[in-house]
PDB file of C-alpha atoms in Angstrom:
ATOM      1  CA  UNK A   1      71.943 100.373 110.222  1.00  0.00           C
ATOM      2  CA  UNK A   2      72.828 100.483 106.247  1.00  0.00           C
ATOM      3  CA  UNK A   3      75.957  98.790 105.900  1.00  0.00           C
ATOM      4  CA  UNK A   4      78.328  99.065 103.071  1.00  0.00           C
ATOM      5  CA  UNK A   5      81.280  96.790 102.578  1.00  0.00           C
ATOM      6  CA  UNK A   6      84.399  96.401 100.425  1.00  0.00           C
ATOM      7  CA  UNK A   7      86.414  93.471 100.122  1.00  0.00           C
ATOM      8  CA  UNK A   8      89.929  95.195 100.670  1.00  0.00           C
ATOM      9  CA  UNK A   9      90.900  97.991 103.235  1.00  0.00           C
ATOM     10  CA  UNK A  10      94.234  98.280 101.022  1.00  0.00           C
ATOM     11  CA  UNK A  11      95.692  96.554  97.826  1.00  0.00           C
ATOM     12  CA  UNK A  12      98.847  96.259  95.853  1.00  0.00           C
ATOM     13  CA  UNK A  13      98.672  95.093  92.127  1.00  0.00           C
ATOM     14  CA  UNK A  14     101.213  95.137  89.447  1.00  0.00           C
ATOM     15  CA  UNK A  15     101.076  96.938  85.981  1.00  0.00           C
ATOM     16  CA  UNK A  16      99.130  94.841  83.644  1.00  0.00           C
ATOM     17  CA  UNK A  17      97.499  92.785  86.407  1.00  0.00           C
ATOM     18  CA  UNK A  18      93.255  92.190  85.947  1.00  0.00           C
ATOM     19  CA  UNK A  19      92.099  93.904  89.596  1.00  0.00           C
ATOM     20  CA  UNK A  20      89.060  93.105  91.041  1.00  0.00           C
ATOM     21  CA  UNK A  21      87.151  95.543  93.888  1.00  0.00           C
ATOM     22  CA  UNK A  22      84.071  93.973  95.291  1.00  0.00           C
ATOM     23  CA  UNK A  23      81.382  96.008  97.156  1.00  0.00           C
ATOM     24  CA  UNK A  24      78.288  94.631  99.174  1.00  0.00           C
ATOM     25  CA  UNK A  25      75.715  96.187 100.751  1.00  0.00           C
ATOM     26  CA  UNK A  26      72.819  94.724 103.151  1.00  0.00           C
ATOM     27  CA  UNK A  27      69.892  97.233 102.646  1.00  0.00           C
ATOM     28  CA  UNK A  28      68.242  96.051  99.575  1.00  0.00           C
ATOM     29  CA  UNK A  29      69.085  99.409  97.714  1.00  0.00           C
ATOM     30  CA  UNK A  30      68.437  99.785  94.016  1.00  0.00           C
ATOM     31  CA  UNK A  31      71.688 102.589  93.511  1.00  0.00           C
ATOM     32  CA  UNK A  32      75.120 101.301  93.682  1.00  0.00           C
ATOM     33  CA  UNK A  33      78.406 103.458  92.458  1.00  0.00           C
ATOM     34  CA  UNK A  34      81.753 103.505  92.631  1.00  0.00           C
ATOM     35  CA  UNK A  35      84.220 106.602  93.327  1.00  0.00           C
ATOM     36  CA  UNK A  36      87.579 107.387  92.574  1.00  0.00           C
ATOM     37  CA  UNK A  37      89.076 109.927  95.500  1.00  0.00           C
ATOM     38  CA  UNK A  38      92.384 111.956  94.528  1.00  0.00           C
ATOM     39  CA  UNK A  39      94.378 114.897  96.514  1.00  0.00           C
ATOM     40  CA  UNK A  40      93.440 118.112  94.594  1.00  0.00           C
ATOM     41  CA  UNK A  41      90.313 116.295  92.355  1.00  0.00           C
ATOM     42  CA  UNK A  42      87.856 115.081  94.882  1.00  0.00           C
ATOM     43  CA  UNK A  43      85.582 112.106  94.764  1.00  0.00           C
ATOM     44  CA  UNK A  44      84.628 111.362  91.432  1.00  0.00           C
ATOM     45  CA  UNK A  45      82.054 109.052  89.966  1.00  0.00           C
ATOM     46  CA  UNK A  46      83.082 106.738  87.819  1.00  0.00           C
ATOM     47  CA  UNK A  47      80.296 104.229  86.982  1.00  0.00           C
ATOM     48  CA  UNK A  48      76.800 103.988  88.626  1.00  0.00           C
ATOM     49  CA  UNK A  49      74.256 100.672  88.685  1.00  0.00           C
ATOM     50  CA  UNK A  50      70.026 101.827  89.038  1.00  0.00           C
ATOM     51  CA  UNK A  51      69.329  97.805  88.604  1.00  0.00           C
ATOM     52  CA  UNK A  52      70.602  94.036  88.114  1.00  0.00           C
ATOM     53  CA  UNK A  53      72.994  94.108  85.449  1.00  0.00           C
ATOM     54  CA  UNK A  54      72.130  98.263  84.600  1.00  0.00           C
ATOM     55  CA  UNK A  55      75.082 100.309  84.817  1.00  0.00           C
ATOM     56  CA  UNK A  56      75.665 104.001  83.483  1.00  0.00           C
ATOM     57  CA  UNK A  57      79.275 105.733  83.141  1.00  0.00           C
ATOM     58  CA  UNK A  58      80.077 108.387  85.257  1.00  0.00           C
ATOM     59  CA  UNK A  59      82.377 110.995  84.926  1.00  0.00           C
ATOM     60  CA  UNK A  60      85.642 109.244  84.653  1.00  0.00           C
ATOM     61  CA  UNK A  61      85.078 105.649  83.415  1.00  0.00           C
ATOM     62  CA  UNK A  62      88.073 105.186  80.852  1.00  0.00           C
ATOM     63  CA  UNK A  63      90.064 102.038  82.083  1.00  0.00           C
ATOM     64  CA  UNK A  64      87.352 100.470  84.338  1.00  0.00           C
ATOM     65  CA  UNK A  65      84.122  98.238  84.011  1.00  0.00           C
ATOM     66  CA  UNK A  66      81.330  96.889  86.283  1.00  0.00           C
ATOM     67  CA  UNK A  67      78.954  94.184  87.196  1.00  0.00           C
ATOM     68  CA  UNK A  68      75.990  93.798  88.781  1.00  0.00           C
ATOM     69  CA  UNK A  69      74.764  90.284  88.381  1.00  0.00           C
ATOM     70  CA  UNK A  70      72.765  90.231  91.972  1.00  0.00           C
ATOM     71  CA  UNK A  71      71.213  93.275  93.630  1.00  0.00           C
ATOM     72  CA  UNK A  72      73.882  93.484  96.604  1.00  0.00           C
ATOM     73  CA  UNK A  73      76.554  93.283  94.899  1.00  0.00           C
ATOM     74  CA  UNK A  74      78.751  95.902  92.692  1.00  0.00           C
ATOM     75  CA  UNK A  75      82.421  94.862  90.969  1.00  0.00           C
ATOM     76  CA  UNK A  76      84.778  97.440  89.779  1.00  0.00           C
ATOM     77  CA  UNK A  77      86.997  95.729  87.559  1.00  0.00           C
ATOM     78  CA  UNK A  78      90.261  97.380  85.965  1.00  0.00           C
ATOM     79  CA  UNK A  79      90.906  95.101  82.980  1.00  0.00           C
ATOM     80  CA  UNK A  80      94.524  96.207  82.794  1.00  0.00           C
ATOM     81  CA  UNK A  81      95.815  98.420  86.058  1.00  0.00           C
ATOM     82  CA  UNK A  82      98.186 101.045  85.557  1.00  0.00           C
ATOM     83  CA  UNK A  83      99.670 103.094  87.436  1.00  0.00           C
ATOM     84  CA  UNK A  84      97.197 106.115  87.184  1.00  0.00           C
ATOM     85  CA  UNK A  85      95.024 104.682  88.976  1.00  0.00           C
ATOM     86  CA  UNK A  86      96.441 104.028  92.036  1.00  0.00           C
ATOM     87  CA  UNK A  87      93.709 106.046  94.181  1.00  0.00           C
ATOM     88  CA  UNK A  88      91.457 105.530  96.902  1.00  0.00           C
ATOM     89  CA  UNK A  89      87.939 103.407  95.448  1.00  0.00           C
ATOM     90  CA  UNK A  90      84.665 104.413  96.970  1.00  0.00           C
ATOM     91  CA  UNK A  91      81.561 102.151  96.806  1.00  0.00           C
ATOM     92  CA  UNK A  92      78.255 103.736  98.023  1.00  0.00           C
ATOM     93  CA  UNK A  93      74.572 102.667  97.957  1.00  0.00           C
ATOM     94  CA  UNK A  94      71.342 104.262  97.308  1.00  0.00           C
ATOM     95  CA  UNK A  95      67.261 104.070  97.273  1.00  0.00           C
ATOM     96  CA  UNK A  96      66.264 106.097  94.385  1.00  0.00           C
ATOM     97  CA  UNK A  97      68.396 108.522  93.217  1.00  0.00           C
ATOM     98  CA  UNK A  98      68.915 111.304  94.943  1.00  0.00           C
ATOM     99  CA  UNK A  99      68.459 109.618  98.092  1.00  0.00           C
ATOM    100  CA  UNK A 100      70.483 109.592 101.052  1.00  0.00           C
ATOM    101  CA  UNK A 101      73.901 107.703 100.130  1.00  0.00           C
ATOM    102  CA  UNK A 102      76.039 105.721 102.227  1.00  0.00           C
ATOM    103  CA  UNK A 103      79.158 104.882 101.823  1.00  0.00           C
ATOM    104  CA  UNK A 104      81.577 101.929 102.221  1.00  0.00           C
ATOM    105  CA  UNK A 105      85.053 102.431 104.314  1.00  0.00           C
ATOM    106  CA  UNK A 106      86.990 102.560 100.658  1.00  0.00           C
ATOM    107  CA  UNK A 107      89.836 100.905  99.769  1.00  0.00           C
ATOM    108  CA  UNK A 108      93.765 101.853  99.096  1.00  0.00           C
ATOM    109  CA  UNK A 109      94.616 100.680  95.790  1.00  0.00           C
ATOM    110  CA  UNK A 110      98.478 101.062  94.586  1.00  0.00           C
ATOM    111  CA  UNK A 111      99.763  99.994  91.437  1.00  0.00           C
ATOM    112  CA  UNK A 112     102.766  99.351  91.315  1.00  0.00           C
TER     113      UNK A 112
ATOM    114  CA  UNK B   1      75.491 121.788  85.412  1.00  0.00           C
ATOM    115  CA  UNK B   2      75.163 122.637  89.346  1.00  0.00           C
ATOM    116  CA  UNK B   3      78.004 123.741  90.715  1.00  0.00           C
ATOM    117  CA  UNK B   4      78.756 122.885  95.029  1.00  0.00           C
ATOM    118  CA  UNK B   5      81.060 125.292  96.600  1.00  0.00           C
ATOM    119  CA  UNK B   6      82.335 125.013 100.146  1.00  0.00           C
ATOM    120  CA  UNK B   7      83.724 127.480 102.495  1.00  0.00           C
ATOM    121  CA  UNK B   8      86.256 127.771 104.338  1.00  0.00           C
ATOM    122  CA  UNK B   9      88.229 125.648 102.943  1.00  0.00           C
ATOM    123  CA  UNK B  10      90.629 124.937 105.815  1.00  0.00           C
ATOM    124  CA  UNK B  11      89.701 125.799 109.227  1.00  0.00           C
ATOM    125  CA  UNK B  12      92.063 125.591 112.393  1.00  0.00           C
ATOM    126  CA  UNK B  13      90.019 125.537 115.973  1.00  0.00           C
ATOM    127  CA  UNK B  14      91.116 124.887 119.685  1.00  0.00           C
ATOM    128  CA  UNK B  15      89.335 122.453 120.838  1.00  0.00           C
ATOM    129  CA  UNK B  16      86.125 123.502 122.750  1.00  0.00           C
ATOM    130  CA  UNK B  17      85.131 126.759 119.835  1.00  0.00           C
ATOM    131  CA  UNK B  18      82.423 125.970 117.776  1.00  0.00           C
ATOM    132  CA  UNK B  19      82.401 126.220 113.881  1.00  0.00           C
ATOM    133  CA  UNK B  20      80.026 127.052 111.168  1.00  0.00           C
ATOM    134  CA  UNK B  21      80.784 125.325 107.797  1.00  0.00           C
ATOM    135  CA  UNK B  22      79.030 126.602 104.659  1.00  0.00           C
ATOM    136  CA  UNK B  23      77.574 124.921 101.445  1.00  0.00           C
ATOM    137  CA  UNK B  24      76.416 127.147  98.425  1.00  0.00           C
ATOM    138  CA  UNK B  25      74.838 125.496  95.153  1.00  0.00           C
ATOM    139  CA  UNK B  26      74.277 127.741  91.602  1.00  0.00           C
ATOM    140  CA  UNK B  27      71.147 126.191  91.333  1.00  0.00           C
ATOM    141  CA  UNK B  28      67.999 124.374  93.148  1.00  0.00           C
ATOM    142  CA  UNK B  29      68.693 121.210  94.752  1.00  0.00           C
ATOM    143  CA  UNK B  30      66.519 118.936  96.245  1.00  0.00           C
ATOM    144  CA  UNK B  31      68.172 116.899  98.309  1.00  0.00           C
ATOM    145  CA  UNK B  32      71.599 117.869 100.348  1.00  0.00           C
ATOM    146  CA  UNK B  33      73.896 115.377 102.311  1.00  0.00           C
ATOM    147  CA  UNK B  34      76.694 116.480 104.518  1.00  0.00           C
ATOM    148  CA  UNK B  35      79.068 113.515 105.326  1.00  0.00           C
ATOM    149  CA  UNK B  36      82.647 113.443 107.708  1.00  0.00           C
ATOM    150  CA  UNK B  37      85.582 112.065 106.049  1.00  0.00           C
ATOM    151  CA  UNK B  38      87.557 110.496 109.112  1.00  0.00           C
ATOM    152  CA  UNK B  39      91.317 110.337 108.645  1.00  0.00           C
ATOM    153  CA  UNK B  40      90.954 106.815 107.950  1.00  0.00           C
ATOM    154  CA  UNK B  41      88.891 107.859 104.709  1.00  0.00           C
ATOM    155  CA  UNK B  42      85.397 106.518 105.171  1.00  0.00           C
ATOM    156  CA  UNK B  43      82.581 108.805 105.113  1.00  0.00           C
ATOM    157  CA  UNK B  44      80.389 108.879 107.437  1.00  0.00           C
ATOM    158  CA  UNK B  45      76.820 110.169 107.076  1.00  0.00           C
ATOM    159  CA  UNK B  46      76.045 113.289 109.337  1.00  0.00           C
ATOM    160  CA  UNK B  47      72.884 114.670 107.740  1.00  0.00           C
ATOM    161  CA  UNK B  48      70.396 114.107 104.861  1.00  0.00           C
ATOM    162  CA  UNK B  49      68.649 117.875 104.713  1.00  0.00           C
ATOM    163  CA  UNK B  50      67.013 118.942 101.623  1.00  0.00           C
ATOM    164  CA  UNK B  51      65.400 121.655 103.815  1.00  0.00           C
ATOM    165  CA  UNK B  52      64.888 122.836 107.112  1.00  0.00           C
ATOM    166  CA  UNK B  53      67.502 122.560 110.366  1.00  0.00           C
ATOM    167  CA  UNK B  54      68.279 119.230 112.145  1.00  0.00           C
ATOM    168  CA  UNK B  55      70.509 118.233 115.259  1.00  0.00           C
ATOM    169  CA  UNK B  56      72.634 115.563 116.242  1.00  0.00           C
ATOM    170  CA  UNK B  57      74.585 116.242 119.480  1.00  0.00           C
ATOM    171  CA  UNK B  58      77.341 118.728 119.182  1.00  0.00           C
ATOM    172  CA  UNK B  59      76.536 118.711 115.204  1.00  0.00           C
ATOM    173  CA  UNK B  60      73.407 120.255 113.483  1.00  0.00           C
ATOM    174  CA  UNK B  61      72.264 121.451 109.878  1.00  0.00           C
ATOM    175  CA  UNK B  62      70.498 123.738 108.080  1.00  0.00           C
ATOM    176  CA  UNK B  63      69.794 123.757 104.544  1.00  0.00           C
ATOM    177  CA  UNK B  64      68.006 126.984 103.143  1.00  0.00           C
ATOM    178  CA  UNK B  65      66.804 125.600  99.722  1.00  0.00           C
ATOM    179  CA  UNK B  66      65.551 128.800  97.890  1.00  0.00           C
ATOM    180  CA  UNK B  67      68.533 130.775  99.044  1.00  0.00           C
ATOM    181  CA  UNK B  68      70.992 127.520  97.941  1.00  0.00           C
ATOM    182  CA  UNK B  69      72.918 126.913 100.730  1.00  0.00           C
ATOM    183  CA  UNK B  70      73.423 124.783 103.521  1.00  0.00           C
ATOM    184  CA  UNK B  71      75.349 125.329 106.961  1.00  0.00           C
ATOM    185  CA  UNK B  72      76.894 122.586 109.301  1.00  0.00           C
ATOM    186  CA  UNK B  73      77.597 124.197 112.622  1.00  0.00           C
ATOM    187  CA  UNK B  74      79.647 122.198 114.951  1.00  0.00           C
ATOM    188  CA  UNK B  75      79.650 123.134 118.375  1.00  0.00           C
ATOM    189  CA  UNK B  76      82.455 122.507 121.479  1.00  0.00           C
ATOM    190  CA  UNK B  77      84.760 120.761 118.714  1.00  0.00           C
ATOM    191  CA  UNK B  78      86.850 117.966 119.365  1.00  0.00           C
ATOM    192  CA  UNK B  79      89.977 116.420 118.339  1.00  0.00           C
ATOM    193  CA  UNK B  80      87.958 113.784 117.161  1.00  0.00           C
ATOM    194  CA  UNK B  81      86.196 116.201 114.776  1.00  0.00           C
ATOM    195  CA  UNK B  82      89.535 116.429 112.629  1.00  0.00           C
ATOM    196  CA  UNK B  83      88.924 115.884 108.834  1.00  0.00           C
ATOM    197  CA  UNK B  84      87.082 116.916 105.821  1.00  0.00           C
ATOM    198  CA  UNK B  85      83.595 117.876 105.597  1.00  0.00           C
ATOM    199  CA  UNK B  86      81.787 117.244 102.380  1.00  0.00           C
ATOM    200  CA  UNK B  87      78.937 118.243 101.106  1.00  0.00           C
ATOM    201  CA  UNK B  88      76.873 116.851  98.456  1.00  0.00           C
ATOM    202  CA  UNK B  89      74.062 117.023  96.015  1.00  0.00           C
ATOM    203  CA  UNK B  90      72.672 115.469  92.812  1.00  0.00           C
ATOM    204  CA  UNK B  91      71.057 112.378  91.923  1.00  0.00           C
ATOM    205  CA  UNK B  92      72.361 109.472  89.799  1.00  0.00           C
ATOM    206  CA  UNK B  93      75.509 111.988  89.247  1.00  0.00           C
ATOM    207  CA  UNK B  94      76.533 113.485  92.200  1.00  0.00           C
ATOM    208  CA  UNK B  95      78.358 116.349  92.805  1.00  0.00           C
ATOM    209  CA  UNK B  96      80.539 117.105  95.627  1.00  0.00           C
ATOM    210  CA  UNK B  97      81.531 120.498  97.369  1.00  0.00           C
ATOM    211  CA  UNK B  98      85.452 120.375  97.386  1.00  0.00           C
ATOM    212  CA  UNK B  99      85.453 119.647 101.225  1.00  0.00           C
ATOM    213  CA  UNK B 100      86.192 121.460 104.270  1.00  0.00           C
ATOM    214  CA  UNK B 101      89.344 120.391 105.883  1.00  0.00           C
ATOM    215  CA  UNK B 102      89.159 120.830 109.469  1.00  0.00           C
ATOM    216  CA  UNK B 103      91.923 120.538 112.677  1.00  0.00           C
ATOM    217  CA  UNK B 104      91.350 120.702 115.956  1.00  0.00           C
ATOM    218  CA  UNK B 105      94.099 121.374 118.085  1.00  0.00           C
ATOM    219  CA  UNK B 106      94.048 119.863 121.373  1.00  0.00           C
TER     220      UNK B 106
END
């Protein structure tokens, strides 16, 4: 069984603070992304990784950045959180694109 | 871009009536995923059908790709099928239907 992990079921950070989400997954796929999930906007992507230390922006990817320094692994990092993006954070993970996805059990972040 | 819309979008059943949830896409897709989003918030992987009909228990699927849509019928629902039903396409950027949100009353 794929298995998707994320280091945080829920999370409380203040303005300002440097806020790390980590996401692992144990099926040696090549796609990793991370989600953003709001009431009334859906899932949306906000950066994707194809490869070690690749990473493409997504729809929404003002206020965050990535890395991908080993193939399991996928970091959102908000450099600055604020309080627009308290949300729910989705990892998921891939083979090729367009492939089936599966998808980590998210994490509550609130910023306070 | 394709566009994912999915219908109904709220749906009310007593538990024990079955359900057919639809997924319509403005363009071709080849590949289709339909995933449960428990009330905890993970999603959970029901089907990967780019074409053709598959089962799973109570749940099955069927994807008609040169008509663009897909159907998830679930039959003799239960409480435990409470939640929203997604549907999605795409590759590197996917796109998601708007969900389903289902209740079963007990």
């Amino acid at each position: 069984d794929v298995k998707v992990t994320q280091s945080s079921r829920y999370l409380v950070k203040r303005t300002g603070e440097k806020v790390f989400l980590e996401c692992v997954q144990d099926m040696d796929h090549e796609n990793m992304f991370w989600y953003r999930q709001d009431p009334g906007l859906g899932l949306r992507l906000i950066y994707f990784s194809y490869d070690v230390k690749m990473k493409e922006k997504g729809d929404i990817p003002e206020g965050y950045s990535v890395s991908r320094e080993k193939k399991e692994r996928f970091s959102l990092i908000l450099e600055s959180a604020s309080t627009n993006q308290t949300s729910m954070y989705l990892c998921a993970s891939s083979l090729p694109p367009g492939y089936e996805q599966y998808f980590g059990p998210g994490t509550r972040l609130t910023v306070t | 871009g394709i566009q994912v819309e999915q219908s109904p979008p709220d749906l009310i059943l007593q538990e024990g009536a079955n359900s057919t949830l639809r997924c319509n896409f403005s363009d071709s897709v080849n590949n289709l995923q339909w995933f449960h989003q428990n009330p905890w918030g993970q999603l959970i992987n029901l089907f990967y059908i780019p074409s053709g009909t598959k089962q799973n228990g109570r749940l099955s699927a069927t994807t008609v790709a040169t008509e663009r849509y897909s159907l998830l019928y679930i039959s003799s629902s239960q409480t435990t099928d409470s939640g929203v039903y997604f549907c999605i396409t795409g590759g590197f950027k996917t796109i998601f239907g708007a969900g389903t949100r289902l209740f079963v009353k007990a």
